[in-house]
Amino acid sequence: MKKNKLLKNIEYHLNQCGMSRTDLANKIGLSASTVHSWWQRGTENISISTLAKISRLFGISLDELVFGAKEETCNEISFEEREVLRIVRKYYVTRI
């Protein structure tokens, strides 16, 4: 199955936070098999409340989770600032 934008965004933030899909499942209260199935069957059955939990976990808006960051926003952030954000997100995720 071709990955949709939402899955690409989730993978991106998982990588930024140093988390696995199983870690994500545990943090948002779902079984690992449910989360893993999104990559096999698609994301059309993910509830809004689950999307909200994921966006809160990553510290981003629902818009950013579903549609991604606006490119002009990413271009305005320096490499150093992105590294700081990555470290802060990783720190925050380990505290949830």
mmCIF file of N, CA and C in Angstrom:
data_model
loop_
_atom_site.group_PDB
_atom_site.id
_atom_site.type_symbol
_atom_site.label_atom_id
_atom_site.label_comp_id
_atom_site.label_asym_id
_atom_site.label_seq_id
_atom_site.Cartn_x
_atom_site.Cartn_y
_atom_site.Cartn_z
ATOM 1 N N MET A 1 0.844 -1.179 0.000
ATOM 2 C CA MET A 1 0.000 0.000 0.000
ATOM 3 C C MET A 1 0.888 1.242 0.000
ATOM 4 N N LYS A 2 0.523 2.205 -0.824
ATOM 5 C CA LYS A 2 1.255 3.467 -0.869
ATOM 6 C C LYS A 2 0.977 4.257 0.409
ATOM 7 N N LYS A 3 2.040 4.775 1.020
ATOM 8 C CA LYS A 3 1.870 5.540 2.253
ATOM 9 C C LYS A 3 1.227 6.885 1.961
ATOM 10 N N ASN A 4 0.237 7.218 2.758
ATOM 11 C CA ASN A 4 -0.386 8.525 2.603
ATOM 12 C C ASN A 4 0.375 9.566 3.420
ATOM 13 N N LYS A 5 -0.022 10.803 3.260
ATOM 14 C CA LYS A 5 0.651 11.923 3.921
ATOM 15 C C LYS A 5 0.628 11.773 5.439
ATOM 16 N N LEU A 6 -0.504 11.330 5.985
ATOM 17 C CA LEU A 6 -0.614 11.162 7.433
ATOM 18 C C LEU A 6 0.423 10.172 7.947
ATOM 19 N N LEU A 7 0.555 9.032 7.296
ATOM 20 C CA LEU A 7 1.534 8.038 7.736
ATOM 21 C C LEU A 7 2.958 8.549 7.596
ATOM 22 N N LYS A 8 3.219 9.275 6.533
ATOM 23 C CA LYS A 8 4.551 9.864 6.366
ATOM 24 C C LYS A 8 4.842 10.852 7.500
ATOM 25 N N ASN A 9 3.839 11.645 7.867
ATOM 26 C CA ASN A 9 4.010 12.614 8.951
ATOM 27 C C ASN A 9 4.205 11.911 10.297
ATOM 28 N N ILE A 10 3.444 10.849 10.541
ATOM 29 C CA ILE A 10 3.607 10.099 11.784
ATOM 30 C C ILE A 10 5.008 9.495 11.835
ATOM 31 N N GLU A 11 5.444 8.895 10.735
ATOM 32 C CA GLU A 11 6.790 8.314 10.697
ATOM 33 C C GLU A 11 7.863 9.376 10.947
ATOM 34 N N TYR A 12 7.685 10.536 10.339
ATOM 35 C CA TYR A 12 8.645 11.621 10.524
ATOM 36 C C TYR A 12 8.771 11.975 12.010
ATOM 37 N N HIS A 13 7.631 12.168 12.671
ATOM 38 C CA HIS A 13 7.653 12.559 14.082
ATOM 39 C C HIS A 13 8.120 11.416 14.987
ATOM 40 N N LEU A 14 7.816 10.182 14.627
ATOM 41 C CA LEU A 14 8.352 9.046 15.376
ATOM 42 C C LEU A 14 9.877 9.067 15.326
ATOM 43 N N ASN A 15 10.413 9.293 14.140
ATOM 44 C CA ASN A 15 11.870 9.348 13.983
ATOM 45 C C ASN A 15 12.460 10.510 14.763
ATOM 46 N N GLN A 16 11.809 11.668 14.715
ATOM 47 C CA GLN A 16 12.298 12.833 15.445
ATOM 48 C C GLN A 16 12.334 12.590 16.946
ATOM 49 N N CYS A 17 11.391 11.790 17.433
ATOM 50 C CA CYS A 17 11.293 11.520 18.866
ATOM 51 C C CYS A 17 12.008 10.236 19.276
ATOM 52 N N GLY A 18 12.576 9.529 18.313
ATOM 53 C CA GLY A 18 13.253 8.274 18.627
ATOM 54 C C GLY A 18 12.311 7.195 19.109
ATOM 55 N N MET A 19 11.102 7.188 18.558
ATOM 56 C CA MET A 19 10.083 6.230 18.979
ATOM 57 C C MET A 19 9.793 5.223 17.872
ATOM 58 N N SER A 20 9.307 4.067 18.281
ATOM 59 C CA SER A 20 8.841 3.053 17.333
ATOM 60 C C SER A 20 7.317 3.117 17.242
ATOM 61 N N ARG A 21 6.766 2.376 16.317
ATOM 62 C CA ARG A 21 5.296 2.290 16.211
ATOM 63 C C ARG A 21 4.708 1.672 17.480
ATOM 64 N N THR A 22 5.411 0.713 18.046
ATOM 65 C CA THR A 22 4.953 0.084 19.287
ATOM 66 C C THR A 22 4.964 1.089 20.433
ATOM 67 N N ASP A 23 6.000 1.916 20.499
ATOM 68 C CA ASP A 23 6.045 2.981 21.511
ATOM 69 C C ASP A 23 4.845 3.902 21.361
ATOM 70 N N LEU A 24 4.544 4.274 20.119
ATOM 71 C CA LEU A 24 3.390 5.139 19.850
ATOM 72 C C LEU A 24 2.118 4.489 20.379
ATOM 73 N N ALA A 25 1.922 3.228 20.055
ATOM 74 C CA ALA A 25 0.726 2.513 20.504
ATOM 75 C C ALA A 25 0.603 2.559 22.021
ATOM 76 N N ASN A 26 1.701 2.280 22.703
ATOM 77 C CA ASN A 26 1.674 2.294 24.176
ATOM 78 C C ASN A 26 1.350 3.674 24.726
ATOM 79 N N LYS A 27 1.902 4.723 24.117
ATOM 80 C CA LYS A 27 1.697 6.090 24.605
ATOM 81 C C LYS A 27 0.259 6.567 24.411
ATOM 82 N N ILE A 28 -0.416 6.084 23.347
ATOM 83 C CA ILE A 28 -1.776 6.578 23.076
ATOM 84 C C ILE A 28 -2.861 5.570 23.456
ATOM 85 N N GLY A 29 -2.463 4.451 24.063
ATOM 86 C CA GLY A 29 -3.436 3.505 24.592
ATOM 87 C C GLY A 29 -4.065 2.579 23.568
ATOM 88 N N LEU A 30 -3.334 2.241 22.521
ATOM 89 C CA LEU A 30 -3.819 1.294 21.519
ATOM 90 C C LEU A 30 -2.910 0.082 21.499
ATOM 91 N N SER A 31 -3.400 -0.997 20.917
ATOM 92 C CA SER A 31 -2.541 -2.174 20.774
ATOM 93 C C SER A 31 -1.527 -1.916 19.658
ATOM 94 N N ALA A 32 -0.386 -2.550 19.781
ATOM 95 C CA ALA A 32 0.649 -2.403 18.750
ATOM 96 C C ALA A 32 0.131 -2.894 17.403
ATOM 97 N N SER A 33 -0.674 -3.951 17.402
ATOM 98 C CA SER A 33 -1.188 -4.481 16.130
ATOM 99 C C SER A 33 -2.109 -3.481 15.438
ATOM 100 N N THR A 34 -2.857 -2.710 16.209
ATOM 101 C CA THR A 34 -3.723 -1.682 15.612
ATOM 102 C C THR A 34 -2.882 -0.634 14.901
ATOM 103 N N VAL A 35 -1.861 -0.137 15.582
ATOM 104 C CA VAL A 35 -1.011 0.894 14.985
ATOM 105 C C VAL A 35 -0.273 0.330 13.768
ATOM 106 N N HIS A 36 0.287 -0.861 13.887
ATOM 107 C CA HIS A 36 1.003 -1.463 12.760
ATOM 108 C C HIS A 36 0.077 -1.674 11.567
ATOM 109 N N SER A 37 -1.194 -1.941 11.819
ATOM 110 C CA SER A 37 -2.139 -2.189 10.721
ATOM 111 C C SER A 37 -2.390 -0.952 9.871
ATOM 112 N N TRP A 38 -2.158 0.239 10.419
ATOM 113 C CA TRP A 38 -2.354 1.458 9.622
ATOM 114 C C TRP A 38 -1.469 1.432 8.387
ATOM 115 N N TRP A 39 -0.276 0.873 8.511
ATOM 116 C CA TRP A 39 0.653 0.826 7.380
ATOM 117 C C TRP A 39 0.280 -0.283 6.398
ATOM 118 N N GLN A 40 -0.562 -1.222 6.837
ATOM 119 C CA GLN A 40 -0.989 -2.314 5.959
ATOM 120 C C GLN A 40 -2.355 -2.045 5.321
ATOM 121 N N ARG A 41 -3.276 -1.513 6.118
ATOM 122 C CA ARG A 41 -4.667 -1.379 5.681
ATOM 123 C C ARG A 41 -5.107 0.051 5.401
ATOM 124 N N GLY A 42 -4.345 1.011 5.871
ATOM 125 C CA GLY A 42 -4.731 2.399 5.653
ATOM 126 C C GLY A 42 -5.194 3.068 6.928
ATOM 127 N N THR A 43 -5.446 4.358 6.807
ATOM 128 C CA THR A 43 -5.730 5.176 7.983
ATOM 129 C C THR A 43 -7.173 5.685 8.037
ATOM 130 N N GLU A 44 -8.020 5.213 7.157
ATOM 131 C CA GLU A 44 -9.375 5.777 7.096
ATOM 132 C C GLU A 44 -10.206 5.514 8.346
ATOM 133 N N ASN A 45 -9.809 4.564 9.168
ATOM 134 C CA ASN A 45 -10.585 4.254 10.373
ATOM 135 C C ASN A 45 -9.980 4.810 11.653
ATOM 136 N N ILE A 46 -8.978 5.673 11.537
ATOM 137 C CA ILE A 46 -8.410 6.284 12.740
ATOM 138 C C ILE A 46 -9.374 7.357 13.237
ATOM 139 N N SER A 47 -9.728 7.284 14.500
ATOM 140 C CA SER A 47 -10.694 8.239 15.055
ATOM 141 C C SER A 47 -10.046 9.606 15.273
ATOM 142 N N ILE A 48 -10.883 10.619 15.350
ATOM 143 C CA ILE A 48 -10.412 11.973 15.633
ATOM 144 C C ILE A 48 -9.734 12.019 17.000
ATOM 145 N N SER A 49 -10.287 11.300 17.959
ATOM 146 C CA SER A 49 -9.673 11.319 19.293
ATOM 147 C C SER A 49 -8.275 10.694 19.264
ATOM 148 N N THR A 50 -8.071 9.672 18.453
ATOM 149 C CA THR A 50 -6.741 9.076 18.314
ATOM 150 C C THR A 50 -5.792 10.052 17.640
ATOM 151 N N LEU A 51 -6.263 10.730 16.597
ATOM 152 C CA LEU A 51 -5.434 11.742 15.931
ATOM 153 C C LEU A 51 -5.058 12.855 16.902
ATOM 154 N N ALA A 52 -6.003 13.244 17.759
ATOM 155 C CA ALA A 52 -5.733 14.294 18.749
ATOM 156 C C ALA A 52 -4.669 13.827 19.741
ATOM 157 N N LYS A 53 -4.741 12.566 20.181
ATOM 158 C CA LYS A 53 -3.729 12.035 21.098
ATOM 159 C C LYS A 53 -2.350 12.044 20.444
ATOM 160 N N ILE A 54 -2.296 11.655 19.181
ATOM 161 C CA ILE A 54 -1.014 11.618 18.469
ATOM 162 C C ILE A 54 -0.453 13.029 18.320
ATOM 163 N N SER A 55 -1.307 13.970 17.943
ATOM 164 C CA SER A 55 -0.820 15.342 17.758
ATOM 165 C C SER A 55 -0.339 15.940 19.081
ATOM 166 N N ARG A 56 -1.044 15.656 20.179
ATOM 167 C CA ARG A 56 -0.596 16.144 21.496
ATOM 168 C C ARG A 56 0.725 15.498 21.886
ATOM 169 N N LEU A 57 0.860 14.206 21.614
ATOM 170 C CA LEU A 57 2.094 13.501 21.931
ATOM 171 C C LEU A 57 3.292 14.140 21.231
ATOM 172 N N PHE A 58 3.113 14.505 19.967
ATOM 173 C CA PHE A 58 4.202 15.100 19.199
ATOM 174 C C PHE A 58 4.302 16.612 19.384
ATOM 175 N N GLY A 59 3.334 17.200 20.072
ATOM 176 C CA GLY A 59 3.362 18.644 20.297
ATOM 177 C C GLY A 59 3.115 19.448 19.037
ATOM 178 N N ILE A 60 2.231 18.937 18.188
ATOM 179 C CA ILE A 60 1.902 19.616 16.924
ATOM 180 C C ILE A 60 0.388 19.724 16.797
ATOM 181 N N SER A 61 -0.067 20.542 15.864
ATOM 182 C CA SER A 61 -1.498 20.684 15.626
ATOM 183 C C SER A 61 -2.011 19.506 14.796
ATOM 184 N N LEU A 62 -3.325 19.315 14.811
ATOM 185 C CA LEU A 62 -3.921 18.295 13.953
ATOM 186 C C LEU A 62 -3.631 18.581 12.485
ATOM 187 N N ASP A 63 -3.680 19.863 12.104
ATOM 188 C CA ASP A 63 -3.367 20.232 10.722
ATOM 189 C C ASP A 63 -1.971 19.779 10.330
ATOM 190 N N GLU A 64 -1.015 20.036 11.204
ATOM 191 C CA GLU A 64 0.360 19.641 10.895
ATOM 192 C C GLU A 64 0.489 18.124 10.838
ATOM 193 N N LEU A 65 -0.206 17.408 11.711
ATOM 194 C CA LEU A 65 -0.160 15.950 11.691
ATOM 195 C C LEU A 65 -0.713 15.405 10.379
ATOM 196 N N VAL A 66 -1.859 15.927 9.966
ATOM 197 C CA VAL A 66 -2.532 15.391 8.780
ATOM 198 C C VAL A 66 -1.916 15.909 7.486
ATOM 199 N N PHE A 67 -1.617 17.203 7.432
ATOM 200 C CA PHE A 67 -1.186 17.811 6.176
ATOM 201 C C PHE A 67 0.304 18.125 6.113
ATOM 202 N N GLY A 68 0.978 18.078 7.252
ATOM 203 C CA GLY A 68 2.399 18.396 7.284
ATOM 204 C C GLY A 68 2.627 19.871 7.547
ATOM 205 N N ALA A 69 3.877 20.194 7.832
ATOM 206 C CA ALA A 69 4.244 21.588 8.090
ATOM 207 C C ALA A 69 4.259 22.358 6.783
ATOM 208 N N LYS A 70 3.926 23.618 6.869
ATOM 209 C CA LYS A 70 4.026 24.474 5.700
ATOM 210 C C LYS A 70 5.497 24.602 5.339
ATOM 211 N N GLU A 71 5.797 24.504 4.062
ATOM 212 C CA GLU A 71 7.197 24.536 3.646
ATOM 213 C C GLU A 71 7.896 25.826 4.027
ATOM 214 N N GLU A 72 7.191 26.953 3.924
ATOM 215 C CA GLU A 72 7.868 28.200 4.271
ATOM 216 C C GLU A 72 8.249 28.239 5.746
ATOM 217 N N THR A 73 7.476 27.569 6.604
ATOM 218 C CA THR A 73 7.814 27.504 8.018
ATOM 219 C C THR A 73 9.102 26.705 8.209
ATOM 220 N N CYS A 74 9.215 25.578 7.530
ATOM 221 C CA CYS A 74 10.414 24.742 7.660
ATOM 222 C C CYS A 74 11.645 25.480 7.152
ATOM 223 N N ASN A 75 11.497 26.253 6.095
ATOM 224 C CA ASN A 75 12.640 26.959 5.538
ATOM 225 C C ASN A 75 13.117 28.086 6.448
ATOM 226 N N GLU A 76 12.239 28.583 7.295
ATOM 227 C CA GLU A 76 12.613 29.666 8.195
ATOM 228 C C GLU A 76 13.363 29.167 9.419
ATOM 229 N N ILE A 77 13.321 27.880 9.673
ATOM 230 C CA ILE A 77 13.954 27.313 10.860
ATOM 231 C C ILE A 77 15.343 26.805 10.481
ATOM 232 N N SER A 78 16.327 27.221 11.230
ATOM 233 C CA SER A 78 17.698 26.792 10.959
ATOM 234 C C SER A 78 17.900 25.341 11.406
ATOM 235 N N PHE A 79 18.979 24.767 10.956
ATOM 236 C CA PHE A 79 19.323 23.404 11.353
ATOM 237 C C PHE A 79 19.442 23.299 12.875
ATOM 238 N N GLU A 80 20.081 24.276 13.477
ATOM 239 C CA GLU A 80 20.269 24.263 14.925
ATOM 240 C C GLU A 80 18.930 24.307 15.663
ATOM 241 N N GLU A 81 18.017 25.131 15.152
ATOM 242 C CA GLU A 81 16.692 25.227 15.779
ATOM 243 C C GLU A 81 15.940 23.905 15.636
ATOM 244 N N ARG A 82 16.060 23.263 14.487
ATOM 245 C CA ARG A 82 15.411 21.963 14.294
ATOM 246 C C ARG A 82 15.990 20.922 15.252
ATOM 247 N N GLU A 83 17.295 20.967 15.470
ATOM 248 C CA GLU A 83 17.928 20.036 16.410
ATOM 249 C C GLU A 83 17.410 20.260 17.831
ATOM 250 N N VAL A 84 17.279 21.514 18.223
ATOM 251 C CA VAL A 84 16.736 21.825 19.550
ATOM 252 C C VAL A 84 15.311 21.297 19.662
ATOM 253 N N LEU A 85 14.492 21.519 18.643
ATOM 254 C CA LEU A 85 13.111 21.016 18.655
ATOM 255 C C LEU A 85 13.087 19.493 18.755
ATOM 256 N N ARG A 86 13.969 18.826 18.012
ATOM 257 C CA ARG A 86 14.028 17.362 18.054
ATOM 258 C C ARG A 86 14.368 16.885 19.464
ATOM 259 N N ILE A 87 15.331 17.520 20.087
ATOM 260 C CA ILE A 87 15.751 17.128 21.437
ATOM 261 C C ILE A 87 14.630 17.389 22.441
ATOM 262 N N VAL A 88 13.986 18.546 22.325
ATOM 263 C CA VAL A 88 12.879 18.880 23.242
ATOM 264 C C VAL A 88 11.741 17.889 23.066
ATOM 265 N N ARG A 89 11.389 17.568 21.812
ATOM 266 C CA ARG A 89 10.311 16.594 21.582
ATOM 267 C C ARG A 89 10.674 15.247 22.162
ATOM 268 N N LYS A 90 11.905 14.801 21.957
ATOM 269 C CA LYS A 90 12.337 13.507 22.493
ATOM 270 C C LYS A 90 12.251 13.526 24.017
ATOM 271 N N TYR A 91 12.700 14.595 24.636
ATOM 272 C CA TYR A 91 12.633 14.740 26.089
ATOM 273 C C TYR A 91 11.178 14.714 26.565
ATOM 274 N N TYR A 92 10.321 15.473 25.873
ATOM 275 C CA TYR A 92 8.913 15.569 26.259
ATOM 276 C C TYR A 92 8.221 14.209 26.148
ATOM 277 N N VAL A 93 8.479 13.500 25.061
ATOM 278 C CA VAL A 93 7.819 12.216 24.827
ATOM 279 C C VAL A 93 8.204 11.208 25.915
ATOM 280 N N THR A 94 9.428 11.235 26.379
ATOM 281 C CA THR A 94 9.838 10.289 27.420
ATOM 282 C C THR A 94 9.182 10.605 28.758
ATOM 283 N N ARG A 95 8.622 11.782 28.907
ATOM 284 C CA ARG A 95 7.998 12.187 30.181
ATOM 285 C C ARG A 95 6.491 11.952 30.212
ATOM 286 N N ILE A 96 5.894 11.573 29.065
ATOM 287 C CA ILE A 96 4.437 11.362 29.016
ATOM 288 C C ILE A 96 4.060 10.028 29.588
#
